[in-house]
Amino acid sequence: MSYVADRDKQQLAQLDEQISQFIARYRQHRPARRKTVILFPGGMGSSIKWATTTQGNTPYFYNLIWLDCPILTGGALLLKMKGDDDAGRHFVIADGCVRFPPVLTPYDDFLSWCTARKFDWFVFGWDWRRDPELVARFFLKSFVPKFRQRVREECGTDPFADVTLIGHSFGGMVVKLVLNQGGSHVAAVRRAISVGSPFYGYAGQLNRYFKGDPDLDRLSWSYDPRNLTQLISSLPGPYTLLYLDQATFQRDQAALAADPNYPLSRYPVRDRDTGAIADPYNPGKNGTQVRYPVNWGFSHAALGRGNTVYENVALPLGAATKSKFYNIRGVQQRSGRTVDETILEQTWDWIDPAFDPNSDPSPIVDHSCCPGDGVIPAWSARLVSTPAANVRTVTGDIDRDSLEHMDLMLSPQIRAQILNIMQ
């Protein structure tokens, strides 16, 4: 059995345990009308476990890496990949949503809210390091058949009779890729909802290919910009989070500019010196200078694949899915007025091929801000082919309501929109 097939088998076994938990909750109440909610956490919002032994050395025992104490001693470096394989051939699988109480519980209150309303909920933890299109296929071809079969056999009902897929942030992009697949399972989906999802990318990803992740860097002496840049560059999934490619911008430019409240007037990444469009997916060269580092793991093959997957995320909705797809976006305010505190535009300088993340300054400079949830611009959280009536904008005071991207699923206003959609 191939490494990926063997790992998928381990992932499905983990999900099977969670199906058992779902069935136990399912049997605890019998509402007049059952509704199933499947939550796709955001990027880095799913817990990740690492096998202590390599492939074939069974039985497998797993340590929680993301997010738990090993992160504080360099554990994040165990998440490095080589193509679609885990570096070192230790299986890495997802296990529900992240919980690091009391500091980080971004989904607990939402799940309690679902329980209080007698919604039958399931958290589809997914490996946000991997190609999200492969995650979408695994969801439809492996998880959903097992999920429906077990619940039918043990509860006598189909959990897809009234099912809503909800994706937070990066999870909403996976939901869109699920809809793209079509087929009988997708046809059975009643509603699909994205919450703060960057359908046209966001500014935060690009700098990570030069300086790693400063938030992680601060947690441990084991990290530095070099090894974190290498780690992030090895992960196929995040390559889909860069700002939209120029071709997609040209296709959707008029629709993006036509947003009545949150328009995008021009391409958001520009060359530092000339002001020309600097497409992250088409980096090019300037004499001997380059856009991305050469020596720290950046993969042009992964960039190309990321562009292909991203274009599939941004594909217009088909007739069969258009009416069932909803976008919820957050917009921060202060004292009743919308604030521009989400990064919009960036400038990008050329670099020497010998660029060193530890010693050289980043060529990326954040240049301007716009309305959004503090991370995702409001214009990017609306897929332009989503019907206008299906786009819901939630405003909240930064100071009073704590409307922040990571905590969107905790927002009462967001939940009210989800409830309205599900009625």
Tab-separated table of C-alpha atoms in Angstrom:
chain	number	residue	atom	x	y	z
A	1	MET	CA	0.000	0.000	0.000
A	2	SER	CA	1.338	3.467	-0.876
A	3	TYR	CA	2.247	5.941	1.846
A	4	VAL	CA	-0.706	8.221	1.019
A	5	ALA	CA	-3.209	5.337	0.879
A	6	ASP	CA	-1.923	3.989	4.199
A	7	ARG	CA	-2.153	7.433	5.789
A	8	ASP	CA	-5.690	7.923	4.447
A	9	LYS	CA	-6.609	4.616	6.064
A	10	GLN	CA	-5.326	5.937	9.390
A	11	GLN	CA	-7.229	9.187	8.888
A	12	LEU	CA	-10.449	7.346	8.139
A	13	ALA	CA	-10.022	5.239	11.285
A	14	GLN	CA	-9.689	8.451	13.301
A	15	LEU	CA	-12.845	9.831	11.698
A	16	ASP	CA	-14.647	6.550	12.380
A	17	GLU	CA	-14.129	7.124	16.119
A	18	GLN	CA	-15.696	10.550	15.728
A	19	ILE	CA	-18.620	9.063	13.790
A	20	SER	CA	-19.244	6.878	16.858
A	21	GLN	CA	-19.331	10.012	19.004
A	22	PHE	CA	-21.717	11.643	16.528
A	23	ILE	CA	-24.032	8.626	16.734
A	24	ALA	CA	-23.983	8.761	20.552
A	25	ARG	CA	-25.025	12.427	20.454
A	26	TYR	CA	-27.562	11.674	17.716
A	27	ARG	CA	-29.357	9.199	19.955
A	28	GLN	CA	-29.641	11.647	22.855
A	29	HIS	CA	-32.393	13.748	21.317
A	30	ARG	CA	-35.136	13.354	18.753
A	31	PRO	CA	-36.200	16.716	17.327
A	32	ALA	CA	-39.171	16.905	15.016
A	33	ARG	CA	-36.887	17.884	12.148
A	34	ARG	CA	-33.271	16.779	12.193
A	35	LYS	CA	-30.554	18.996	10.755
A	36	THR	CA	-26.932	17.949	10.343
A	37	VAL	CA	-24.091	20.476	10.471
A	38	ILE	CA	-20.620	19.491	9.244
A	39	LEU	CA	-17.984	22.034	10.235
A	40	PHE	CA	-14.722	22.450	8.320
A	41	PRO	CA	-12.359	24.404	10.629
A	42	GLY	CA	-10.152	27.096	9.183
A	43	GLY	CA	-6.489	26.859	8.223
A	44	MET	CA	-4.529	25.733	11.295
A	45	GLY	CA	-7.945	25.273	12.947
A	46	SER	CA	-7.840	21.462	12.930
A	47	SER	CA	-5.837	19.539	15.504
A	48	ILE	CA	-2.913	17.602	14.027
A	49	LYS	CA	-1.401	14.386	15.422
A	50	TRP	CA	1.990	12.846	14.596
A	51	ALA	CA	2.730	9.112	14.686
A	52	THR	CA	5.634	8.232	16.949
A	53	THR	CA	6.771	5.464	14.575
A	54	THR	CA	7.321	5.412	10.833
A	55	GLN	CA	5.065	3.766	8.252
A	56	GLY	CA	4.833	0.004	8.745
A	57	ASN	CA	6.034	0.021	12.360
A	58	THR	CA	2.723	-0.828	13.961
A	59	PRO	CA	0.863	-0.298	16.187
A	60	TYR	CA	0.771	3.446	15.645
A	61	PHE	CA	0.654	5.787	18.616
A	62	TYR	CA	0.040	9.477	18.090
A	63	ASN	CA	1.172	12.632	19.857
A	64	LEU	CA	-0.886	15.789	19.523
A	65	ILE	CA	1.363	18.390	17.908
A	66	TRP	CA	-0.998	21.099	16.724
A	67	LEU	CA	-1.973	22.596	18.988
A	68	ASP	CA	-0.389	21.403	22.195
A	69	CYS	CA	2.706	21.760	24.361
A	70	PRO	CA	5.159	20.209	21.832
A	71	ILE	CA	4.743	23.404	19.787
A	72	LEU	CA	6.663	25.180	22.553
A	73	THR	CA	9.685	22.923	22.074
A	74	GLY	CA	9.947	22.921	18.272
A	75	GLY	CA	7.190	20.388	17.552
A	76	ALA	CA	5.891	22.346	14.568
A	77	LEU	CA	8.968	21.266	12.607
A	78	LEU	CA	7.617	17.683	12.677
A	79	LEU	CA	4.854	18.835	10.319
A	80	LYS	CA	7.201	19.320	7.371
A	81	MET	CA	6.199	17.601	4.132
A	82	LYS	CA	7.847	16.221	1.008
A	83	GLY	CA	5.318	16.504	-1.783
A	84	ASP	CA	2.153	14.881	-0.410
A	85	ASP	CA	4.141	12.666	1.977
A	86	ASP	CA	5.030	13.532	5.536
A	87	ALA	CA	8.745	14.188	5.946
A	88	GLY	CA	10.345	11.303	7.802
A	89	ARG	CA	7.363	9.090	6.875
A	90	HIS	CA	5.656	9.503	10.231
A	91	PHE	CA	1.923	9.677	9.559
A	92	VAL	CA	0.313	13.013	10.326
A	93	ILE	CA	-3.489	13.041	10.628
A	94	ALA	CA	-6.179	15.506	11.678
A	95	ASP	CA	-8.250	15.101	14.826
A	96	GLY	CA	-11.184	17.495	15.141
A	97	CYS	CA	-10.758	21.194	15.854
A	98	VAL	CA	-7.996	22.879	17.817
A	99	ARG	CA	-8.438	23.224	21.566
A	100	PHE	CA	-5.784	24.760	23.779
A	101	PRO	CA	-7.810	25.961	26.752
A	102	PRO	CA	-8.064	28.481	28.180
A	103	VAL	CA	-6.086	30.358	25.521
A	104	LEU	CA	-7.565	29.008	22.288
A	105	THR	CA	-11.012	27.415	21.840
A	106	PRO	CA	-12.296	29.000	18.609
A	107	TYR	CA	-15.066	26.465	17.960
A	108	ASP	CA	-16.259	25.222	21.357
A	109	ASP	CA	-19.021	27.792	21.818
A	110	PHE	CA	-20.273	27.252	18.268
A	111	LEU	CA	-20.599	23.513	18.849
A	112	SER	CA	-22.404	24.163	22.159
A	113	TRP	CA	-24.722	26.493	20.256
A	114	CYS	CA	-25.433	23.702	17.755
A	115	THR	CA	-26.199	21.287	20.590
A	116	ALA	CA	-28.557	23.779	22.238
A	117	ARG	CA	-30.510	24.027	18.979
A	118	LYS	CA	-30.547	20.255	18.599
A	119	PHE	CA	-28.456	20.340	15.452
A	120	ASP	CA	-26.541	17.102	14.846
A	121	TRP	CA	-22.987	18.374	14.431
A	122	PHE	CA	-19.792	16.808	13.169
A	123	VAL	CA	-16.360	18.428	12.973
A	124	PHE	CA	-14.527	17.310	9.859
A	125	GLY	CA	-10.963	17.875	11.005
A	126	TRP	CA	-8.744	18.102	7.936
A	127	ASP	CA	-5.027	18.362	7.292
A	128	TRP	CA	-4.572	21.995	6.280
A	129	ARG	CA	-0.999	21.286	5.205
A	130	ARG	CA	-2.177	19.236	2.243
A	131	ASP	CA	-3.570	20.111	-1.181
A	132	PRO	CA	-7.172	21.149	-0.345
A	133	GLU	CA	-8.531	19.547	-3.511
A	134	LEU	CA	-7.257	16.176	-2.275
A	135	VAL	CA	-8.981	16.880	1.051
A	136	ALA	CA	-12.253	17.591	-0.768
A	137	ARG	CA	-11.990	14.320	-2.698
A	138	PHE	CA	-11.235	12.352	0.460
A	139	PHE	CA	-14.266	13.917	2.134
A	140	LEU	CA	-16.595	12.862	-0.673
A	141	LYS	CA	-15.129	9.517	-1.673
A	142	SER	CA	-14.019	8.118	1.687
A	143	PHE	CA	-15.611	9.920	4.617
A	144	VAL	CA	-19.141	10.672	3.413
A	145	PRO	CA	-19.996	7.105	2.270
A	146	LYS	CA	-18.816	5.695	5.620
A	147	PHE	CA	-20.585	8.433	7.575
A	148	ARG	CA	-23.923	7.987	5.822
A	149	GLN	CA	-23.738	4.180	5.936
A	150	ARG	CA	-22.949	3.973	9.652
A	151	VAL	CA	-25.610	6.473	10.700
A	152	ARG	CA	-28.214	4.774	8.507
A	153	GLU	CA	-27.381	1.354	9.913
A	154	GLU	CA	-27.213	2.410	13.564
A	155	CYS	CA	-29.812	5.184	13.699
A	156	GLY	CA	-32.177	4.335	10.854
A	157	THR	CA	-31.941	7.766	9.224
A	158	ASP	CA	-29.776	9.508	6.646
A	159	PRO	CA	-27.677	12.343	8.157
A	160	PHE	CA	-27.654	13.949	4.708
A	161	ALA	CA	-31.440	14.323	4.625
A	162	ASP	CA	-30.898	17.944	5.708
A	163	VAL	CA	-27.192	18.664	5.825
A	164	THR	CA	-25.350	21.983	5.923
A	165	LEU	CA	-21.622	22.268	5.251
A	166	ILE	CA	-20.004	25.190	7.067
A	167	GLY	CA	-16.429	26.204	6.351
A	168	HIS	CA	-14.556	28.794	8.381
A	169	SER	CA	-11.780	30.650	6.554
A	170	PHE	CA	-9.648	28.128	4.579
A	171	GLY	CA	-12.344	25.543	5.396
A	172	GLY	CA	-14.802	27.498	3.244
A	173	MET	CA	-12.460	27.091	0.279
A	174	VAL	CA	-12.503	23.331	0.869
A	175	VAL	CA	-16.313	23.460	0.935
A	176	LYS	CA	-16.283	25.219	-2.447
A	177	LEU	CA	-13.970	22.512	-3.821
A	178	VAL	CA	-16.398	19.885	-2.479
A	179	LEU	CA	-19.230	21.546	-4.390
A	180	ASN	CA	-17.098	21.556	-7.548
A	181	GLN	CA	-16.886	17.751	-7.439
A	182	GLY	CA	-20.604	17.200	-8.052
A	183	GLY	CA	-22.193	13.770	-7.707
A	184	SER	CA	-24.945	12.330	-5.546
A	185	HIS	CA	-23.449	13.381	-2.189
A	186	VAL	CA	-23.075	16.999	-3.327
A	187	ALA	CA	-26.607	16.936	-4.735
A	188	ALA	CA	-27.832	15.907	-1.269
A	189	VAL	CA	-26.208	18.923	0.419
A	190	ARG	CA	-28.972	21.372	1.360
A	191	ARG	CA	-26.746	24.365	2.094
A	192	ALA	CA	-23.046	25.269	2.037
A	193	ILE	CA	-21.844	28.275	4.013
A	194	SER	CA	-18.459	29.980	4.048
A	195	VAL	CA	-17.495	32.227	6.966
A	196	GLY	CA	-14.648	34.654	6.368
A	197	SER	CA	-13.173	32.619	3.503
A	198	PRO	CA	-10.467	34.188	1.276
A	199	PHE	CA	-11.806	33.290	-2.169
A	200	TYR	CA	-9.367	35.777	-3.685
A	201	GLY	CA	-6.531	35.283	-1.216
A	202	TYR	CA	-5.213	37.494	1.543
A	203	ALA	CA	-2.081	39.457	2.347
A	204	GLY	CA	-0.798	37.353	5.231
A	205	GLN	CA	0.553	34.363	3.308
A	206	LEU	CA	3.128	35.890	0.967
A	207	ASN	CA	5.569	37.104	3.615
A	208	ARG	CA	5.754	33.617	5.154
A	209	TYR	CA	7.871	32.459	2.190
A	210	PHE	CA	10.512	34.991	3.255
A	211	LYS	CA	10.290	35.207	7.051
A	212	GLY	CA	8.410	32.108	8.206
A	213	ASP	CA	5.779	32.743	10.868
A	214	PRO	CA	6.710	35.414	13.441
A	215	ASP	CA	4.030	34.182	15.856
A	216	LEU	CA	5.556	30.693	15.908
A	217	ASP	CA	9.067	32.124	16.008
A	218	ARG	CA	8.301	33.832	19.315
A	219	LEU	CA	7.214	30.584	20.989
A	220	SER	CA	10.490	28.681	21.092
A	221	TRP	CA	14.258	28.988	20.710
A	222	SER	CA	13.931	25.980	18.370
A	223	TYR	CA	12.456	28.204	15.671
A	224	ASP	CA	14.032	30.817	13.468
A	225	PRO	CA	13.009	32.445	10.172
A	226	ARG	CA	15.077	29.912	8.213
A	227	ASN	CA	13.558	26.684	9.523
A	228	LEU	CA	10.050	28.138	9.620
A	229	THR	CA	10.382	29.344	6.014
A	230	GLN	CA	11.510	25.839	5.051
A	231	LEU	CA	8.601	24.296	6.947
A	232	ILE	CA	5.948	26.548	5.399
A	233	SER	CA	7.440	26.224	1.908
A	234	SER	CA	7.132	22.419	2.171
A	235	LEU	CA	3.342	22.520	2.718
A	236	PRO	CA	1.256	22.271	-0.494
A	237	GLY	CA	-1.972	23.638	0.992
A	238	PRO	CA	-1.047	27.241	1.848
A	239	TYR	CA	0.162	27.927	-1.705
A	240	THR	CA	-3.548	28.321	-2.548
A	241	LEU	CA	-3.920	31.257	-0.109
A	242	LEU	CA	-1.905	33.835	-2.025
A	243	TYR	CA	-3.663	36.778	-3.604
A	244	LEU	CA	-5.507	35.890	-6.803
A	245	ASP	CA	-3.600	35.342	-10.023
A	246	GLN	CA	-3.757	38.026	-12.692
A	247	ALA	CA	-5.925	35.928	-15.034
A	248	THR	CA	-8.601	35.477	-12.368
A	249	PHE	CA	-8.397	39.188	-11.541
A	250	GLN	CA	-8.937	40.130	-15.181
A	251	ARG	CA	-11.910	37.758	-15.463
A	252	ASP	CA	-13.595	38.934	-12.246
A	253	GLN	CA	-12.327	42.517	-12.086
A	254	ALA	CA	-15.639	44.141	-13.013
A	255	ALA	CA	-17.578	42.042	-10.500
A	256	LEU	CA	-15.053	42.715	-7.729
A	257	ALA	CA	-15.178	46.441	-8.441
A	258	ALA	CA	-18.990	46.342	-8.470
A	259	ASP	CA	-19.326	45.329	-4.816
A	260	PRO	CA	-21.477	48.250	-3.575
A	261	ASN	CA	-19.727	48.567	-0.202
A	262	TYR	CA	-16.381	46.807	-0.433
A	263	PRO	CA	-15.017	47.058	-3.981
A	264	LEU	CA	-11.567	46.047	-5.170
A	265	SER	CA	-10.459	48.780	-7.545
A	266	ARG	CA	-7.072	47.446	-8.653
A	267	TYR	CA	-4.751	44.457	-8.316
A	268	PRO	CA	-3.493	44.286	-4.708
A	269	VAL	CA	0.193	43.336	-5.176
A	270	ARG	CA	2.517	45.738	-6.991
A	271	ASP	CA	6.183	45.913	-7.856
A	272	ARG	CA	7.937	48.209	-5.393
A	273	ASP	CA	9.710	50.313	-8.030
A	274	THR	CA	7.478	50.286	-11.108
A	275	GLY	CA	4.018	49.818	-9.610
A	276	ALA	CA	3.338	47.050	-12.134
A	277	ILE	CA	1.207	44.051	-11.185
A	278	ALA	CA	3.267	41.477	-9.272
A	279	ASP	CA	1.340	38.209	-9.618
A	280	PRO	CA	2.419	35.768	-6.862
A	281	TYR	CA	1.596	32.857	-9.184
A	282	ASN	CA	3.677	34.220	-12.072
A	283	PRO	CA	6.846	35.467	-10.382
A	284	GLY	CA	9.251	35.762	-13.306
A	285	LYS	CA	12.777	37.209	-13.045
A	286	ASN	CA	14.459	40.590	-13.292
A	287	GLY	CA	17.912	39.898	-14.669
A	288	THR	CA	19.635	37.866	-11.964
A	289	GLN	CA	17.069	38.838	-9.347
A	290	VAL	CA	14.086	36.687	-8.423
A	291	ARG	CA	10.799	36.972	-6.555
A	292	TYR	CA	11.057	33.963	-4.213
A	293	PRO	CA	14.022	32.596	-2.206
A	294	VAL	CA	16.053	29.871	-3.894
A	295	ASN	CA	17.656	28.083	-0.945
A	296	TRP	CA	14.914	27.728	1.656
A	297	GLY	CA	12.511	25.166	0.260
A	298	PHE	CA	10.259	27.284	-1.927
A	299	SER	CA	8.678	25.012	-4.560
A	300	HIS	CA	7.708	26.368	-7.955
A	301	ALA	CA	5.979	23.052	-8.647
A	302	ALA	CA	3.840	23.527	-5.525
A	303	LEU	CA	3.185	27.123	-6.594
A	304	GLY	CA	1.947	25.927	-9.972
A	305	ARG	CA	-0.276	23.298	-8.388
A	306	GLY	CA	-1.487	25.890	-5.882
A	307	ASN	CA	-2.472	28.159	-8.754
A	308	THR	CA	-4.466	25.360	-10.395
A	309	VAL	CA	-6.294	24.551	-7.173
A	310	TYR	CA	-6.861	28.233	-6.424
A	311	GLU	CA	-8.411	28.735	-9.878
A	312	ASN	CA	-10.787	25.865	-9.080
A	313	VAL	CA	-11.757	27.597	-5.843
A	314	ALA	CA	-12.543	30.782	-7.769
A	315	LEU	CA	-14.439	28.991	-10.563
A	316	PRO	CA	-17.975	30.361	-10.982
A	317	LEU	CA	-20.640	28.329	-9.245
A	318	GLY	CA	-22.572	25.894	-11.396
A	319	ALA	CA	-26.332	25.919	-11.810
A	320	ALA	CA	-26.761	22.979	-9.417
A	321	THR	CA	-24.879	24.642	-6.550
A	322	LYS	CA	-25.455	28.357	-7.020
A	323	SER	CA	-28.607	28.637	-4.943
A	324	LYS	CA	-27.244	26.587	-2.027
A	325	PHE	CA	-23.956	28.477	-1.507
A	326	TYR	CA	-23.769	31.344	1.016
A	327	ASN	CA	-20.922	33.669	1.983
A	328	ILE	CA	-20.752	35.334	5.408
A	329	ARG	CA	-18.098	37.991	5.853
A	330	GLY	CA	-17.052	40.059	8.844
A	331	VAL	CA	-16.448	43.800	8.773
A	332	GLN	CA	-14.897	45.555	11.747
A	333	GLN	CA	-16.240	48.848	13.047
A	334	ARG	CA	-15.390	51.288	15.792
A	335	SER	CA	-18.025	53.581	17.296
A	336	GLY	CA	-20.448	52.646	14.515
A	337	ARG	CA	-18.073	53.412	11.653
A	338	THR	CA	-16.316	50.911	9.386
A	339	VAL	CA	-12.558	50.880	9.936
A	340	ASP	CA	-9.831	50.081	7.454
A	341	GLU	CA	-7.651	47.764	9.544
A	342	THR	CA	-7.329	44.725	7.244
A	343	ILE	CA	-4.259	44.668	4.994
A	344	LEU	CA	-5.140	45.287	1.354
A	345	GLU	CA	-2.216	46.250	-0.868
A	346	GLN	CA	1.408	45.171	-0.745
A	347	THR	CA	4.555	46.135	-2.609
A	348	TRP	CA	7.113	43.503	-3.610
A	349	ASP	CA	10.785	44.076	-4.319
A	350	TRP	CA	13.085	41.753	-6.251
A	351	ILE	CA	15.596	39.748	-4.202
A	352	ASP	CA	18.992	38.175	-4.722
A	353	PRO	CA	18.812	34.371	-5.188
A	354	ALA	CA	20.974	34.028	-2.052
A	355	PHE	CA	18.301	35.705	0.115
A	356	ASP	CA	18.632	34.614	3.753
A	357	PRO	CA	15.459	34.672	5.918
A	358	ASN	CA	17.555	35.158	9.061
A	359	SER	CA	19.458	38.238	7.938
A	360	ASP	CA	17.815	39.867	4.909
A	361	PRO	CA	14.792	42.177	5.144
A	362	SER	CA	11.545	40.971	3.634
A	363	PRO	CA	10.812	42.321	0.153
A	364	ILE	CA	7.109	42.483	1.069
A	365	VAL	CA	5.755	45.720	2.528
A	366	ASP	CA	2.134	46.139	3.584
A	367	HIS	CA	1.011	49.279	1.843
A	368	SER	CA	-2.657	50.020	2.592
A	369	CYS	CA	-5.677	48.688	4.475
A	370	CYS	CA	-9.368	48.150	3.795
A	371	PRO	CA	-12.557	46.930	5.523
A	372	GLY	CA	-12.530	43.317	6.668
A	373	ASP	CA	-12.286	41.077	9.712
A	374	GLY	CA	-8.698	41.988	10.542
A	375	VAL	CA	-7.239	39.246	8.318
A	376	ILE	CA	-9.514	38.666	5.305
A	377	PRO	CA	-10.614	41.696	3.249
A	378	ALA	CA	-14.384	41.957	2.859
A	379	TRP	CA	-14.032	41.954	-0.934
A	380	SER	CA	-12.151	38.621	-0.826
A	381	ALA	CA	-14.727	36.873	1.394
A	382	ARG	CA	-17.399	37.097	-1.327
A	383	LEU	CA	-17.210	34.740	-4.292
A	384	VAL	CA	-18.478	36.946	-7.109
A	385	SER	CA	-20.713	34.201	-8.558
A	386	THR	CA	-22.571	33.804	-5.251
A	387	PRO	CA	-26.068	35.309	-5.612
A	388	ALA	CA	-26.280	38.738	-3.983
A	389	ALA	CA	-29.057	37.566	-1.656
A	390	ASN	CA	-26.731	34.807	-0.400
A	391	VAL	CA	-23.956	37.197	0.641
A	392	ARG	CA	-24.310	38.226	4.289
A	393	THR	CA	-22.168	40.954	5.830
A	394	VAL	CA	-21.829	41.025	9.607
A	395	THR	CA	-20.466	44.159	11.260
A	396	GLY	CA	-19.082	44.303	14.773
A	397	ASP	CA	-17.182	46.693	17.000
A	398	ILE	CA	-13.526	45.711	17.361
A	399	ASP	CA	-13.404	46.710	21.005
A	400	ARG	CA	-16.907	45.769	22.191
A	401	ASP	CA	-17.725	42.716	20.058
A	402	SER	CA	-14.162	41.409	19.514
A	403	LEU	CA	-15.010	40.724	15.866
A	404	GLU	CA	-11.763	39.085	14.762
A	405	HIS	CA	-11.126	36.578	11.998
A	406	MET	CA	-10.009	33.709	14.223
A	407	ASP	CA	-13.062	34.080	16.458
A	408	LEU	CA	-15.777	34.574	13.840
A	409	MET	CA	-17.519	31.319	14.794
A	410	LEU	CA	-17.902	32.691	18.334
A	411	SER	CA	-19.797	35.761	17.114
A	412	PRO	CA	-23.538	35.863	17.974
A	413	GLN	CA	-24.139	37.888	14.797
A	414	ILE	CA	-22.472	35.208	12.661
A	415	ARG	CA	-24.534	32.490	14.347
A	416	ALA	CA	-27.711	34.478	13.776
A	417	GLN	CA	-26.940	34.552	10.043
A	418	ILE	CA	-26.236	30.820	10.007
A	419	LEU	CA	-29.525	30.165	11.806
A	420	ASN	CA	-31.410	32.365	9.336
A	421	ILE	CA	-29.879	30.488	6.401
A	422	MET	CA	-30.692	27.095	7.917
A	423	GLN	CA	-34.367	27.831	8.611
